Amino acid sequence: MKQSILAIAFLALTAVSCKTEKNKAETGEEVKEVKKVENVINSYKANVSESAVAWKGNKPTGSHNGVVSLQSGVFDIENGTLKAGEFTIDMNSISCTDLEAGKGKEDLEGHLKSADFFDVAKFPTAKFVVASTEEKDGKLHLTGNLTVRDVTKSITFPVTITENGEEATLKSDTFSIDRTEFGVTYKSKKIDAALKDKFINDLMEMSFEIKAKK
């Protein structure tokens, strides 16, 4: 019976790992030349109260998910194409939505904010700056510079852009990033092979929806 339970757990973990690997964002060195948002009057400004970044982390015994709020954001769309943009993420706002208050929620959120993970006392914000877009496999792929814990990497993932009069929405597909590439190495099997089944998956799922208005 114990072997059956372990087998089921292994299969579940393998399925999650395959999914996150498939959705892994392309990463590379920081793009040095990016366009800045030039005409703020005609640009879209993010409504931070209606926009959020969603996250999900996995480990052999389960997963946790939550959201992080935008602090600010602005982007330019020209003829349906995203030309430039910059978004600041408030890492102090990171929250877990699958746990209830008093039942581990506060402990997990505090741990995520600690130096083990995102060290928000030292790095209170993260940032994403648009570099370019490209049509690929029937989808629009966005490349930009993501900065977390003062580490900047370019990442590429699929997005959808919609415009409706004075409003616009920038929405991503679900994608994954390797947290260790941004200095978040707590309980990474890549760093400590002795963890055995007590590791946390290096790949973290993310998605975002940004609602904005001129």
CSV table of N, CA, C and O in Angstrom, one decimal, residues 13 58-62 111 117 179 185-190 192-202:
chain,number,residue,atom,x,y,z
A,13,LEU,N,3.8,14.1,-9.4
A,13,LEU,CA,4.9,15.1,-9.5
A,13,LEU,C,5.5,15.1,-10.9
A,13,LEU,O,5.8,16.2,-11.4
A,58,ASN,N,5.4,24.4,-6.7
A,58,ASN,CA,5.2,23.0,-6.5
A,58,ASN,C,6.3,22.3,-5.7
A,58,ASN,O,7.4,22.7,-5.8
A,59,LYS,N,5.9,21.3,-5.0
A,59,LYS,CA,6.8,20.4,-4.3
A,59,LYS,C,6.2,19.0,-4.2
A,59,LYS,O,5.0,18.9,-4.6
A,60,PRO,N,7.0,18.0,-3.9
A,60,PRO,CA,6.4,16.6,-3.9
A,60,PRO,C,5.1,16.4,-3.1
A,60,PRO,O,4.3,15.6,-3.5
A,61,THR,N,5.0,17.2,-2.1
A,61,THR,CA,3.8,17.0,-1.2
A,61,THR,C,2.6,17.9,-1.6
A,61,THR,O,1.5,17.8,-0.9
A,62,GLY,N,2.7,18.7,-2.6
A,62,GLY,CA,1.6,19.6,-3.0
A,62,GLY,C,2.1,20.8,-3.7
A,62,GLY,O,3.2,20.9,-4.2
A,111,HIS,N,7.4,33.6,5.0
A,111,HIS,CA,8.6,32.9,4.5
A,111,HIS,C,8.9,33.4,3.1
A,111,HIS,O,10.1,33.5,2.8
A,117,PHE,N,13.6,33.4,0.2
A,117,PHE,CA,13.0,33.5,-1.1
A,117,PHE,C,13.2,34.9,-1.7
A,117,PHE,O,14.3,35.1,-2.3
A,179,ARG,N,13.4,29.7,-10.8
A,179,ARG,CA,13.6,30.7,-9.8
A,179,ARG,C,15.1,30.8,-9.4
A,179,ARG,O,15.6,31.9,-9.0
A,185,THR,N,17.2,30.2,-4.3
A,185,THR,CA,17.7,28.8,-4.3
A,185,THR,C,17.3,28.0,-3.2
A,185,THR,O,17.7,26.8,-3.0
A,186,TYR,N,16.4,28.5,-2.3
A,186,TYR,CA,16.0,27.7,-1.1
A,186,TYR,C,15.4,26.4,-1.5
A,186,TYR,O,14.5,26.3,-2.3
A,187,LYS,N,15.9,25.3,-0.9
A,187,LYS,CA,15.5,23.9,-1.1
A,187,LYS,C,15.4,23.5,-2.6
A,187,LYS,O,14.5,22.9,-3.1
A,188,SER,N,16.4,24.0,-3.4
A,188,SER,CA,16.5,23.6,-4.8
A,188,SER,C,17.4,22.4,-4.8
A,188,SER,O,18.5,22.3,-4.3
A,189,LYS,N,16.9,21.3,-5.5
A,189,LYS,CA,17.6,20.1,-5.7
A,189,LYS,C,18.8,20.3,-6.5
A,189,LYS,O,19.8,19.6,-6.5
A,190,LYS,N,18.8,21.3,-7.4
A,190,LYS,CA,19.9,21.7,-8.2
A,190,LYS,C,21.1,22.2,-7.4
A,190,LYS,O,22.2,21.9,-7.7
A,192,ASP,N,21.2,21.5,-3.8
A,192,ASP,CA,21.4,20.6,-2.7
A,192,ASP,C,20.8,19.2,-3.1
A,192,ASP,O,19.6,19.0,-2.8
A,193,ALA,N,21.6,18.3,-3.7
A,193,ALA,CA,21.0,17.0,-4.1
A,193,ALA,C,20.6,16.2,-2.9
A,193,ALA,O,19.8,15.2,-3.0
A,194,ALA,N,21.1,16.5,-1.7
A,194,ALA,CA,20.8,15.7,-0.5
A,194,ALA,C,19.4,15.9,0.0
A,194,ALA,O,18.9,15.2,0.9
A,195,LEU,N,18.6,16.8,-0.6
A,195,LEU,CA,17.3,17.1,-0.2
A,195,LEU,C,16.3,15.9,-0.4
A,195,LEU,O,15.3,15.8,0.2
A,196,LYS,N,16.7,15.1,-1.4
A,196,LYS,CA,15.8,14.0,-1.8
A,196,LYS,C,14.4,14.4,-2.1
A,196,LYS,O,14.2,15.2,-3.0
A,197,ASP,N,13.4,14.0,-1.4
A,197,ASP,CA,12.0,14.4,-1.7
A,197,ASP,C,11.5,15.6,-0.9
A,197,ASP,O,10.4,16.0,-0.9
A,198,LYS,N,12.5,16.3,-0.3
A,198,LYS,CA,12.1,17.5,0.5
A,198,LYS,C,12.4,18.8,-0.3
A,198,LYS,O,12.6,19.9,0.3
A,199,PHE,N,12.5,18.7,-1.6
A,199,PHE,CA,12.9,19.9,-2.4
A,199,PHE,C,11.6,20.7,-2.8
A,199,PHE,O,10.5,20.2,-2.7
A,200,ILE,N,11.8,21.9,-3.3
A,200,ILE,CA,10.8,22.7,-3.9
A,200,ILE,C,11.2,22.8,-5.4
A,200,ILE,O,12.3,23.1,-5.7
A,201,ASN,N,10.2,22.6,-6.3
A,201,ASN,CA,10.5,22.7,-7.7
A,201,ASN,C,11.1,24.0,-8.1
A,201,ASN,O,10.7,25.1,-7.7
A,202,ASP,N,12.2,23.9,-8.9
A,202,ASP,CA,12.8,25.2,-9.4
A,202,ASP,C,11.9,26.0,-10.3
A,202,ASP,O,12.0,27.2,-10.3
